């Protein structure tokens, strides 16, 4: 690991004053569950580390008039166990609880989950986000079983955040603060497919801190269903988060967002259209699953993900409507 300067600010204002205008000048340190590995692997070599864990204003979950405010330092464990989140935002509680390691759930923060770097093994081994060699990506003909089946090229990694799809389906926004001011960005626009090797996969700028997540009031039935290879230290192979607005048992509008299948959380607009005006049954849920994966472009080793994504949509829908009234 390279030597670095260590800063311990007590306020957001102080912290943003310590950040740089370019990536590499400073990194924000929250739980450290991703950043420390990145630094040990020389993938991030910041000149300064800005520890935000002593900033009280970044803590806590509060119900507001318009929904829920979740501070960036809330841990996955706090989120998964919060009574308000459980009662009204089931899909979010399930996404947080799904992170299989108690250690990661206790140390990892929601801000860090949204800002974590891709888990693509080419990226983690120093080949860059696009894994280019001689002007060509190594991924389409390489080891690609955990890579994207949607939106691939030139980026083929999958977004690692389990909270991302749930937050997109709930219409959440993130607050980003720099020394110049504050902006709010829909989570759907926070995740981006990088256009160049030097770009990031999130809309965060190097001089900004993600301070909170704002989730609108939930008037919907929600669920997250993840398919994992093992119940241990791993990320899902595919997942679906759904949010349904219903009139009795009829779906009036639906959000269906796939996770771990594309460089960003992937909104399955075909499934959303297929669900409108329908009652959720095993048949309509299965049809929505099929609609969700239309247009998938699997690589040489990951066609299995198409089946997993389809099943994840069906099971999330069946779970979300368990509480719907006749
Ligand atoms: C074995 C293992 C299994 C995992 N499984 C899953 C899984 O199934 N699903 C899943 O979603 N995640 C999974 N994770 C990832 C885990 O959720 C993240 O590592 C964690 O949430 C990151 O939070 P942190 O607070 O430790 O972030 P850090 O490691 O401190 O930071 C991560 C990145 O985010 C930036 N950052 C952090 N907070 C902020 C902020 N408030 N503002 C701006 N930038 C910020 C940092 O600069 C850094 O680039 C797993 C991790 C491990 C090690």
mmCIF file of C-alpha atoms and ligand atoms in Angstrom:
data_model
loop_
_atom_site.group_PDB
_atom_site.id
_atom_site.type_symbol
_atom_site.label_atom_id
_atom_site.label_comp_id
_atom_site.label_asym_id
_atom_site.label_seq_id
_atom_site.Cartn_x
_atom_site.Cartn_y
_atom_site.Cartn_z
ATOM 1 C CA UNK A 1 0.000 0.000 0.000
ATOM 2 C CA UNK A 2 1.251 3.514 -0.791
ATOM 3 C CA UNK A 3 1.632 5.923 2.141
ATOM 4 C CA UNK A 4 -1.147 8.516 2.413
ATOM 5 C CA UNK A 5 -2.295 11.431 4.526
ATOM 6 C CA UNK A 6 -5.181 10.630 6.910
ATOM 7 C CA UNK A 7 -7.889 13.179 7.762
ATOM 8 C CA UNK A 8 -10.586 12.829 10.422
ATOM 9 C CA UNK A 9 -13.183 15.569 9.821
ATOM 10 C CA UNK A 10 -16.180 16.006 12.141
ATOM 11 C CA UNK A 11 -18.534 17.742 9.692
ATOM 12 C CA UNK A 12 -19.537 17.318 6.042
ATOM 13 C CA UNK A 13 -18.357 20.892 5.344
ATOM 14 C CA UNK A 14 -14.901 20.108 6.708
ATOM 15 C CA UNK A 15 -14.784 16.780 4.821
ATOM 16 C CA UNK A 16 -15.638 18.182 1.376
ATOM 17 C CA UNK A 17 -12.923 20.826 1.859
ATOM 18 C CA UNK A 18 -10.408 17.974 2.053
ATOM 19 C CA UNK A 19 -11.417 16.315 -1.240
ATOM 20 C CA UNK A 20 -9.683 16.908 -4.567
ATOM 21 C CA UNK A 21 -10.805 18.032 -8.009
ATOM 22 C CA UNK A 22 -9.463 14.827 -9.605
ATOM 23 C CA UNK A 23 -9.719 11.127 -8.716
ATOM 24 C CA UNK A 24 -6.517 9.975 -7.022
ATOM 25 C CA UNK A 25 -6.081 13.114 -4.925
ATOM 26 C CA UNK A 26 -8.362 11.936 -2.095
ATOM 27 C CA UNK A 27 -10.708 9.035 -1.301
ATOM 28 C CA UNK A 28 -13.608 8.951 1.140
ATOM 29 C CA UNK A 29 -13.272 6.187 3.753
ATOM 30 C CA UNK A 30 -16.480 4.789 5.275
ATOM 31 C CA UNK A 31 -16.525 1.156 6.519
ATOM 32 C CA UNK A 32 -13.423 0.373 4.443
ATOM 33 C CA UNK A 33 -14.718 -3.072 3.371
ATOM 34 C CA UNK A 34 -14.067 -2.274 -0.292
ATOM 35 C CA UNK A 35 -11.664 0.657 -0.221
ATOM 36 C CA UNK A 36 -8.952 -1.064 1.821
ATOM 37 C CA UNK A 37 -8.833 -3.994 -0.650
ATOM 38 C CA UNK A 38 -8.653 -1.535 -3.545
ATOM 39 C CA UNK A 39 -5.710 0.203 -1.874
ATOM 40 C CA UNK A 40 -3.899 -3.035 -1.032
ATOM 41 C CA UNK A 41 -4.262 -4.098 -4.679
ATOM 42 C CA UNK A 42 -2.923 -0.664 -5.854
ATOM 43 C CA UNK A 43 -6.161 -0.029 -7.772
ATOM 44 C CA UNK A 44 -6.776 3.111 -5.684
ATOM 45 C CA UNK A 45 -3.742 5.067 -4.509
ATOM 46 C CA UNK A 46 -5.157 8.236 -2.967
ATOM 47 C CA UNK A 47 -2.773 10.841 -1.601
ATOM 48 C CA UNK A 48 -5.272 11.528 1.215
ATOM 49 C CA UNK A 49 -7.887 9.409 2.951
ATOM 50 C CA UNK A 50 -10.868 11.321 4.344
ATOM 51 C CA UNK A 51 -12.445 9.237 7.110
ATOM 52 C CA UNK A 52 -16.131 10.169 7.362
ATOM 53 C CA UNK A 53 -17.083 7.825 10.193
ATOM 54 C CA UNK A 54 -16.966 10.571 12.837
ATOM 55 C CA UNK A 55 -19.506 12.763 11.026
ATOM 56 C CA UNK A 56 -22.713 12.480 13.074
ATOM 57 C CA UNK A 57 -24.909 14.174 10.444
ATOM 58 C CA UNK A 58 -24.329 11.162 8.138
ATOM 59 C CA UNK A 59 -25.905 8.724 10.600
ATOM 60 C CA UNK A 60 -29.461 7.528 11.203
ATOM 61 C CA UNK A 61 -32.717 6.637 9.467
ATOM 62 C CA UNK A 62 -35.588 9.100 9.802
ATOM 63 C CA UNK A 63 -39.175 9.067 8.605
ATOM 64 C CA UNK A 64 -39.997 12.391 6.940
ATOM 65 C CA UNK A 65 -43.217 13.918 5.590
ATOM 66 C CA UNK A 66 -42.311 12.682 2.119
ATOM 67 C CA UNK A 67 -40.791 9.288 2.909
ATOM 68 C CA UNK A 68 -37.552 8.110 4.433
ATOM 69 C CA UNK A 69 -34.097 9.672 4.862
ATOM 70 C CA UNK A 70 -31.219 7.209 5.193
ATOM 71 C CA UNK A 71 -27.830 8.631 6.237
ATOM 72 C CA UNK A 72 -24.827 7.470 4.204
ATOM 73 C CA UNK A 73 -23.185 5.900 7.290
ATOM 74 C CA UNK A 74 -26.134 3.626 8.091
ATOM 75 C CA UNK A 75 -24.810 0.079 7.992
ATOM 76 C CA UNK A 76 -26.408 -2.746 6.015
ATOM 77 C CA UNK A 77 -27.266 -4.392 9.316
ATOM 78 C CA UNK A 78 -29.072 -1.291 10.623
ATOM 79 C CA UNK A 79 -30.958 -0.983 7.346
ATOM 80 C CA UNK A 80 -31.980 -4.654 7.318
ATOM 81 C CA UNK A 81 -33.229 -4.487 10.934
ATOM 82 C CA UNK A 82 -34.925 -1.080 10.899
ATOM 83 C CA UNK A 83 -38.639 -1.433 11.722
ATOM 84 C CA UNK A 84 -39.717 1.382 9.363
ATOM 85 C CA UNK A 85 -37.767 -0.097 6.447
ATOM 86 C CA UNK A 86 -39.192 -3.546 7.164
ATOM 87 C CA UNK A 87 -42.751 -2.310 7.327
ATOM 88 C CA UNK A 88 -42.837 -0.073 4.256
ATOM 89 C CA UNK A 89 -39.803 -0.908 2.082
ATOM 90 C CA UNK A 90 -39.584 -4.685 2.143
ATOM 91 C CA UNK A 91 -37.485 -4.850 -1.041
ATOM 92 C CA UNK A 92 -34.807 -2.643 0.519
ATOM 93 C CA UNK A 93 -34.709 -4.597 3.791
ATOM 94 C CA UNK A 94 -34.399 -7.832 1.793
ATOM 95 C CA UNK A 95 -31.579 -6.454 -0.375
ATOM 96 C CA UNK A 96 -29.606 -5.386 2.725
ATOM 97 C CA UNK A 97 -30.302 -8.624 4.605
ATOM 98 C CA UNK A 98 -29.217 -10.622 1.535
ATOM 99 C CA UNK A 99 -25.578 -9.529 1.919
ATOM 100 C CA UNK A 100 -24.421 -12.820 3.349
ATOM 101 C CA UNK A 101 -21.566 -11.933 5.685
ATOM 102 C CA UNK A 102 -22.438 -10.516 9.148
ATOM 103 C CA UNK A 103 -19.050 -8.767 9.179
ATOM 104 C CA UNK A 104 -19.774 -6.937 5.914
ATOM 105 C CA UNK A 105 -23.312 -6.065 7.048
ATOM 106 C CA UNK A 106 -21.936 -4.567 10.276
ATOM 107 C CA UNK A 107 -19.053 -2.606 8.708
ATOM 108 C CA UNK A 108 -20.357 -1.807 5.209
ATOM 109 C CA UNK A 109 -22.408 1.379 4.863
ATOM 110 C CA UNK A 110 -25.211 2.226 2.433
ATOM 111 C CA UNK A 111 -23.099 5.053 0.937
ATOM 112 C CA UNK A 112 -20.240 2.598 0.427
ATOM 113 C CA UNK A 113 -22.559 -0.004 -1.102
ATOM 114 C CA UNK A 114 -23.687 2.464 -3.770
ATOM 115 C CA UNK A 115 -20.114 3.701 -4.404
ATOM 116 C CA UNK A 116 -18.297 0.315 -4.303
ATOM 117 C CA UNK A 117 -16.145 -0.419 -7.358
ATOM 118 C CA UNK A 118 -16.971 -3.251 -9.803
ATOM 119 C CA UNK A 119 -16.119 -6.789 -8.721
ATOM 120 C CA UNK A 120 -15.168 -7.766 -12.294
ATOM 121 C CA UNK A 121 -12.092 -9.950 -11.912
ATOM 122 C CA UNK A 122 -10.357 -8.258 -14.879
ATOM 123 C CA UNK A 123 -10.774 -4.876 -13.162
ATOM 124 C CA UNK A 124 -9.638 -6.271 -9.806
ATOM 125 C CA UNK A 125 -6.525 -7.718 -11.432
ATOM 126 C CA UNK A 126 -5.498 -4.390 -12.909
ATOM 127 C CA UNK A 127 -6.805 -4.711 -16.498
ATOM 128 C CA UNK A 128 -9.032 -1.627 -16.107
ATOM 129 C CA UNK A 129 -12.809 -1.292 -16.345
ATOM 130 C CA UNK A 130 -12.942 -2.312 -20.028
ATOM 131 C CA UNK A 131 -10.176 -4.985 -19.873
ATOM 132 C CA UNK A 132 -8.703 -3.779 -23.168
ATOM 133 C CA UNK A 133 -5.689 -5.402 -24.794
ATOM 134 C CA UNK A 134 -4.438 -4.347 -28.246
ATOM 135 C CA UNK A 135 -7.561 -2.195 -28.688
ATOM 136 C CA UNK A 136 -9.926 -5.110 -27.970
ATOM 137 C CA UNK A 137 -11.813 -6.163 -24.828
ATOM 138 C CA UNK A 138 -10.630 -9.472 -23.371
ATOM 139 C CA UNK A 139 -14.076 -10.206 -21.932
ATOM 140 C CA UNK A 140 -16.332 -11.372 -24.831
ATOM 141 C CA UNK A 141 -13.992 -14.271 -25.549
ATOM 142 C CA UNK A 142 -12.545 -14.589 -22.059
ATOM 143 C CA UNK A 143 -13.733 -15.693 -18.617
ATOM 144 C CA UNK A 144 -17.117 -13.996 -18.674
ATOM 145 C CA UNK A 145 -19.481 -16.142 -16.630
ATOM 146 C CA UNK A 146 -20.138 -13.352 -14.078
ATOM 147 C CA UNK A 147 -20.396 -10.539 -16.627
ATOM 148 C CA UNK A 148 -23.238 -8.543 -18.190
ATOM 149 C CA UNK A 149 -26.111 -9.958 -20.229
ATOM 150 C CA UNK A 150 -27.539 -6.460 -20.817
ATOM 151 C CA UNK A 151 -25.887 -3.198 -21.827
ATOM 152 C CA UNK A 152 -22.460 -4.749 -22.375
ATOM 153 C CA UNK A 153 -19.694 -3.145 -24.450
ATOM 154 C CA UNK A 154 -17.245 -1.591 -23.945
ATOM 155 C CA UNK A 155 -18.062 -2.114 -20.241
ATOM 156 C CA UNK A 156 -19.035 -5.712 -19.431
ATOM 157 C CA UNK A 157 -18.804 -5.650 -15.607
ATOM 158 C CA UNK A 158 -22.017 -5.885 -13.588
ATOM 159 C CA UNK A 159 -23.038 -3.298 -11.014
ATOM 160 C CA UNK A 160 -22.109 -4.842 -7.654
ATOM 161 C CA UNK A 161 -24.617 -2.965 -5.498
ATOM 162 C CA UNK A 162 -27.513 -5.014 -4.133
ATOM 163 C CA UNK A 163 -29.226 -1.872 -2.832
ATOM 164 C CA UNK A 164 -29.130 -0.200 -6.277
ATOM 165 C CA UNK A 165 -31.980 -2.150 -7.953
ATOM 166 C CA UNK A 166 -34.253 -1.837 -4.890
ATOM 167 C CA UNK A 167 -33.628 1.926 -4.646
ATOM 168 C CA UNK A 168 -34.202 2.436 -8.390
ATOM 169 C CA UNK A 169 -37.503 0.519 -8.202
ATOM 170 C CA UNK A 170 -38.568 2.721 -5.261
ATOM 171 C CA UNK A 171 -37.753 5.961 -7.119
ATOM 172 C CA UNK A 172 -35.100 6.973 -4.547
ATOM 173 C CA UNK A 173 -32.635 9.872 -4.886
ATOM 174 C CA UNK A 174 -29.159 10.468 -3.460
ATOM 175 C CA UNK A 175 -27.881 13.750 -2.050
ATOM 176 C CA UNK A 176 -24.354 14.683 -3.192
ATOM 177 C CA UNK A 177 -22.507 17.490 -1.413
ATOM 178 C CA UNK A 178 -19.350 19.354 -2.480
ATOM 179 C CA UNK A 179 -17.740 22.597 -1.262
ATOM 180 C CA UNK A 180 -19.685 24.323 -4.063
ATOM 181 C CA UNK A 181 -23.154 23.112 -3.038
ATOM 182 C CA UNK A 182 -25.646 20.255 -2.959
ATOM 183 C CA UNK A 183 -27.372 18.332 -5.719
ATOM 184 C CA UNK A 184 -29.919 15.535 -5.728
ATOM 185 C CA UNK A 185 -29.685 12.767 -8.327
ATOM 186 C CA UNK A 186 -32.203 9.941 -8.905
ATOM 187 C CA UNK A 187 -30.517 6.623 -8.075
ATOM 188 C CA UNK A 188 -31.516 5.541 -11.602
ATOM 189 C CA UNK A 189 -29.140 8.231 -12.930
ATOM 190 C CA UNK A 190 -26.483 7.803 -10.233
ATOM 191 C CA UNK A 191 -25.373 4.516 -11.829
ATOM 192 C CA UNK A 192 -23.865 5.085 -15.273
ATOM 193 C CA UNK A 193 -22.139 2.962 -17.872
ATOM 194 C CA UNK A 194 -18.702 4.585 -18.158
ATOM 195 C CA UNK A 195 -17.955 5.961 -21.608
ATOM 196 C CA UNK A 196 -14.189 5.845 -21.160
ATOM 197 C CA UNK A 197 -11.651 3.887 -19.137
ATOM 198 C CA UNK A 198 -10.956 6.964 -16.980
ATOM 199 C CA UNK A 199 -14.643 7.528 -16.142
ATOM 200 C CA UNK A 200 -16.461 6.091 -13.131
ATOM 201 C CA UNK A 201 -19.545 3.873 -13.020
ATOM 202 C CA UNK A 202 -21.352 6.325 -10.723
ATOM 203 C CA UNK A 203 -22.238 10.002 -11.130
ATOM 204 C CA UNK A 204 -20.299 10.993 -7.986
ATOM 205 C CA UNK A 205 -17.594 13.583 -8.665
ATOM 206 C CA UNK A 206 -14.173 13.413 -6.929
ATOM 207 C CA UNK A 207 -15.008 16.498 -4.830
ATOM 208 C CA UNK A 208 -18.367 15.136 -3.598
ATOM 209 C CA UNK A 209 -19.645 13.066 -0.678
ATOM 210 C CA UNK A 210 -22.859 11.070 -0.862
ATOM 211 C CA UNK A 211 -24.567 12.245 2.330
ATOM 212 C CA UNK A 212 -28.000 10.583 2.268
ATOM 213 C CA UNK A 213 -30.577 8.590 0.363
ATOM 214 C CA UNK A 214 -34.123 9.896 0.087
ATOM 215 C CA UNK A 215 -36.780 7.258 -0.516
ATOM 216 C CA UNK A 216 -40.281 8.497 -1.400
ATOM 217 C CA UNK A 217 -43.304 7.309 0.569
ATOM 218 C CA UNK A 218 -43.993 3.697 -0.322
ATOM 219 C CA UNK A 219 -47.562 3.143 -1.504
ATOM 220 C CA UNK A 220 -46.612 -0.094 -3.138
ATOM 221 C CA UNK A 221 -45.997 -3.796 -2.686
ATOM 222 C CA UNK A 222 -42.288 -4.486 -2.964
ATOM 223 C CA UNK A 223 -39.871 -7.402 -2.883
ATOM 224 C CA UNK A 224 -36.319 -8.355 -3.834
ATOM 225 C CA UNK A 225 -35.392 -11.864 -4.907
ATOM 226 C CA UNK A 226 -31.731 -12.789 -5.322
ATOM 227 C CA UNK A 227 -30.195 -15.919 -6.831
ATOM 228 C CA UNK A 228 -26.850 -16.733 -5.238
ATOM 229 C CA UNK A 229 -24.356 -19.477 -5.865
ATOM 230 C CA UNK A 230 -23.684 -20.004 -2.164
ATOM 231 C CA UNK A 231 -24.819 -18.700 1.219
ATOM 232 C CA UNK A 232 -21.406 -17.231 1.991
ATOM 233 C CA UNK A 233 -19.065 -14.448 0.953
ATOM 234 C CA UNK A 234 -20.361 -13.666 -2.493
ATOM 235 C CA UNK A 235 -22.497 -11.377 -4.650
ATOM 236 C CA UNK A 236 -25.780 -12.500 -6.306
ATOM 237 C CA UNK A 237 -25.618 -13.986 -9.800
ATOM 238 C CA UNK A 238 -28.880 -12.252 -10.665
ATOM 239 C CA UNK A 239 -31.574 -10.410 -8.715
ATOM 240 C CA UNK A 240 -34.845 -8.592 -9.230
ATOM 241 C CA UNK A 241 -36.455 -5.822 -7.194
ATOM 242 C CA UNK A 242 -40.097 -5.035 -7.872
ATOM 243 C CA UNK A 243 -42.407 -2.245 -6.687
ATOM 244 C CA UNK A 244 -46.090 -2.507 -7.533
ATOM 245 C CA UNK A 245 -48.916 -0.021 -7.158
ATOM 246 C CA UNK A 246 -52.165 -1.952 -6.978
ATOM 247 C CA UNK A 247 -55.884 -1.393 -6.995
ATOM 248 C CA UNK A 248 -57.115 -4.413 -5.058
ATOM 249 C CA UNK A 249 -55.402 -7.276 -6.847
ATOM 250 C CA UNK A 250 -54.865 -5.387 -10.122
ATOM 251 C CA UNK A 251 -51.476 -3.866 -10.922
ATOM 252 C CA UNK A 252 -51.878 -0.206 -11.868
ATOM 253 C CA UNK A 253 -48.140 0.399 -12.311
ATOM 254 C CA UNK A 254 -44.995 -1.654 -11.877
ATOM 255 C CA UNK A 255 -41.267 -1.094 -11.517
ATOM 256 C CA UNK A 256 -39.100 -4.115 -12.242
ATOM 257 C CA UNK A 257 -35.332 -3.643 -11.895
ATOM 258 C CA UNK A 258 -32.764 -6.380 -12.448
ATOM 259 C CA UNK A 259 -29.510 -6.513 -10.518
ATOM 260 C CA UNK A 260 -26.066 -8.007 -11.239
ATOM 261 C CA UNK A 261 -26.809 -8.480 -14.946
ATOM 262 C CA UNK A 262 -25.629 -5.134 -16.427
ATOM 263 C CA UNK A 263 -23.129 -2.332 -15.687
ATOM 264 C CA UNK A 264 -26.030 -0.502 -13.961
ATOM 265 C CA UNK A 265 -29.261 -1.644 -12.266
ATOM 266 C CA UNK A 266 -31.329 -2.616 -15.323
ATOM 267 C CA UNK A 267 -34.935 -1.480 -15.606
ATOM 268 C CA UNK A 268 -36.989 -4.193 -17.309
ATOM 269 C CA UNK A 269 -39.486 -1.973 -19.103
ATOM 270 C CA UNK A 270 -40.925 -4.926 -21.055
ATOM 271 C CA UNK A 271 -41.923 -6.620 -17.802
ATOM 272 C CA UNK A 272 -43.398 -3.382 -16.454
ATOM 273 C CA UNK A 273 -45.614 -3.030 -19.528
ATOM 274 C CA UNK A 274 -46.630 -6.713 -19.365
ATOM 275 C CA UNK A 275 -47.845 -6.315 -15.778
ATOM 276 C CA UNK A 276 -50.040 -3.227 -16.171
ATOM 277 C CA UNK A 277 -53.734 -4.050 -15.608
ATOM 278 C CA UNK A 278 -52.957 -7.659 -14.661
ATOM 279 C CA UNK A 279 -53.595 -9.715 -11.560
ATOM 280 C CA UNK A 280 -50.414 -11.398 -10.387
ATOM 281 C CA UNK A 281 -50.662 -15.159 -10.755
ATOM 282 C CA UNK A 282 -47.945 -17.732 -11.388
ATOM 283 C CA UNK A 283 -48.699 -17.359 -15.110
ATOM 284 C CA UNK A 284 -48.612 -13.545 -15.304
ATOM 285 C CA UNK A 285 -45.488 -13.457 -13.097
ATOM 286 C CA UNK A 286 -43.789 -15.958 -15.390
ATOM 287 C CA UNK A 287 -44.814 -13.954 -18.464
ATOM 288 C CA UNK A 288 -43.323 -10.832 -16.848
ATOM 289 C CA UNK A 289 -40.097 -12.771 -16.212
ATOM 290 C CA UNK A 290 -39.941 -13.721 -19.877
ATOM 291 C CA UNK A 291 -40.627 -10.124 -20.937
ATOM 292 C CA UNK A 292 -37.876 -8.914 -18.574
ATOM 293 C CA UNK A 293 -35.148 -10.832 -20.375
ATOM 294 C CA UNK A 294 -36.177 -10.076 -23.958
ATOM 295 C CA UNK A 295 -33.206 -8.394 -25.607
ATOM 296 C CA UNK A 296 -30.605 -10.004 -23.344
ATOM 297 C CA UNK A 297 -27.265 -10.531 -25.098
ATOM 298 C CA UNK A 298 -25.409 -13.181 -23.096
ATOM 299 C CA UNK A 299 -21.707 -13.776 -23.610
ATOM 300 C CA UNK A 300 -20.071 -17.159 -24.306
ATOM 301 C CA UNK A 301 -20.304 -18.399 -20.670
ATOM 302 C CA UNK A 302 -23.229 -16.612 -19.060
ATOM 303 C CA UNK A 303 -26.475 -17.590 -20.832
ATOM 304 C CA UNK A 304 -27.488 -19.216 -17.511
ATOM 305 C CA UNK A 305 -28.006 -15.695 -16.152
ATOM 306 C CA UNK A 306 -30.960 -15.193 -18.512
ATOM 307 C CA UNK A 307 -32.811 -18.049 -16.800
ATOM 308 C CA UNK A 308 -31.851 -16.807 -13.333
ATOM 309 C CA UNK A 309 -33.052 -13.256 -14.057
ATOM 310 C CA UNK A 310 -36.355 -14.588 -15.409
ATOM 311 C CA UNK A 311 -36.918 -16.698 -12.288
ATOM 312 C CA UNK A 312 -35.879 -13.829 -9.984
ATOM 313 C CA UNK A 313 -38.570 -11.583 -11.523
ATOM 314 C CA UNK A 314 -41.268 -14.247 -11.163
ATOM 315 C CA UNK A 315 -40.393 -14.997 -7.526
ATOM 316 C CA UNK A 316 -40.077 -11.328 -6.536
ATOM 317 C CA UNK A 317 -43.527 -10.632 -8.004
ATOM 318 C CA UNK A 318 -45.120 -13.604 -6.242
ATOM 319 C CA UNK A 319 -43.649 -12.414 -2.964
ATOM 320 C CA UNK A 320 -44.604 -8.762 -3.442
ATOM 321 C CA UNK A 321 -48.309 -9.553 -3.841
ATOM 322 C CA UNK A 322 -48.591 -11.772 -0.786
ATOM 323 C CA UNK A 323 -50.024 -8.810 1.117
ATOM 324 C CA UNK A 324 -52.343 -7.546 -1.666
ATOM 325 C CA UNK A 325 -56.013 -7.343 -0.669
ATOM 326 C CA UNK A 326 -58.699 -9.116 -2.677
HETATM 327 C C1 LIG B 1 -17.001 -10.784 0.753
HETATM 328 C C2 LIG B 1 -17.912 -9.650 0.363
HETATM 329 C C3 LIG B 1 -19.213 -9.937 -0.061
HETATM 330 C C4 LIG B 1 -20.048 -8.870 -0.453
HETATM 331 N N1 LIG B 1 -21.328 -9.136 -0.912
HETATM 332 C C5 LIG B 1 -22.094 -8.109 -1.342
HETATM 333 C C6 LIG B 1 -23.402 -8.320 -1.873
HETATM 334 O O1 LIG B 1 -23.897 -9.432 -1.963
HETATM 335 N N2 LIG B 1 -24.101 -7.237 -2.298
HETATM 336 C C7 LIG B 1 -23.598 -5.973 -2.215
HETATM 337 O O2 LIG B 1 -24.278 -5.033 -2.592
HETATM 338 N N3 LIG B 1 -22.377 -5.743 -1.724
HETATM 339 C C8 LIG B 1 -21.625 -6.772 -1.286
HETATM 340 N N4 LIG B 1 -20.386 -6.514 -0.790
HETATM 341 C C9 LIG B 1 -19.871 -5.143 -0.840
HETATM 342 C C10 LIG B 1 -20.148 -4.398 0.423
HETATM 343 O O3 LIG B 1 -21.537 -4.177 0.544
HETATM 344 C C11 LIG B 1 -19.392 -3.094 0.272
HETATM 345 O O4 LIG B 1 -18.007 -3.412 0.372
HETATM 346 C C12 LIG B 1 -19.763 -2.110 1.333
HETATM 347 O O5 LIG B 1 -21.125 -1.770 1.319
HETATM 348 C C13 LIG B 1 -18.959 -0.841 1.121
HETATM 349 O O6 LIG B 1 -19.247 0.022 2.198
HETATM 350 P P1 LIG B 1 -18.072 0.632 3.058
HETATM 351 O O7 LIG B 1 -18.737 1.552 4.010
HETATM 352 O O8 LIG B 1 -17.199 -0.422 3.660
HETATM 353 O O9 LIG B 1 -17.316 1.429 1.908
HETATM 354 P P2 LIG B 1 -15.754 1.739 1.744
HETATM 355 O O10 LIG B 1 -15.007 0.494 1.506
HETATM 356 O O11 LIG B 1 -15.289 2.625 2.841
HETATM 357 O O12 LIG B 1 -15.839 2.594 0.390
HETATM 358 C C14 LIG B 1 -16.156 1.984 -0.836
HETATM 359 C C15 LIG B 1 -16.071 3.047 -1.957
HETATM 360 O O13 LIG B 1 -17.106 4.001 -1.803
HETATM 361 C C16 LIG B 1 -16.584 5.317 -1.557
HETATM 362 N N5 LIG B 1 -17.469 5.883 -0.528
HETATM 363 C C17 LIG B 1 -17.916 5.267 0.592
HETATM 364 N N6 LIG B 1 -18.823 6.039 1.216
HETATM 365 C C18 LIG B 1 -18.939 7.174 0.479
HETATM 366 C C19 LIG B 1 -19.725 8.346 0.621
HETATM 367 N N7 LIG B 1 -20.592 8.503 1.634
HETATM 368 N N8 LIG B 1 -19.590 9.322 -0.312
HETATM 369 C C20 LIG B 1 -18.719 9.165 -1.358
HETATM 370 N N9 LIG B 1 -17.959 8.058 -1.540
HETATM 371 C C21 LIG B 1 -18.076 7.081 -0.630
HETATM 372 C C22 LIG B 1 -15.148 5.097 -1.110
HETATM 373 O O14 LIG B 1 -14.327 6.207 -1.408
HETATM 374 C C23 LIG B 1 -14.773 3.855 -1.915
HETATM 375 O O15 LIG B 1 -14.445 4.198 -3.238
HETATM 376 C C24 LIG B 1 -19.563 -7.542 -0.373
HETATM 377 C C25 LIG B 1 -18.265 -7.274 0.076
HETATM 378 C C26 LIG B 1 -17.435 -8.322 0.439
HETATM 379 C C27 LIG B 1 -16.026 -7.998 0.897
#
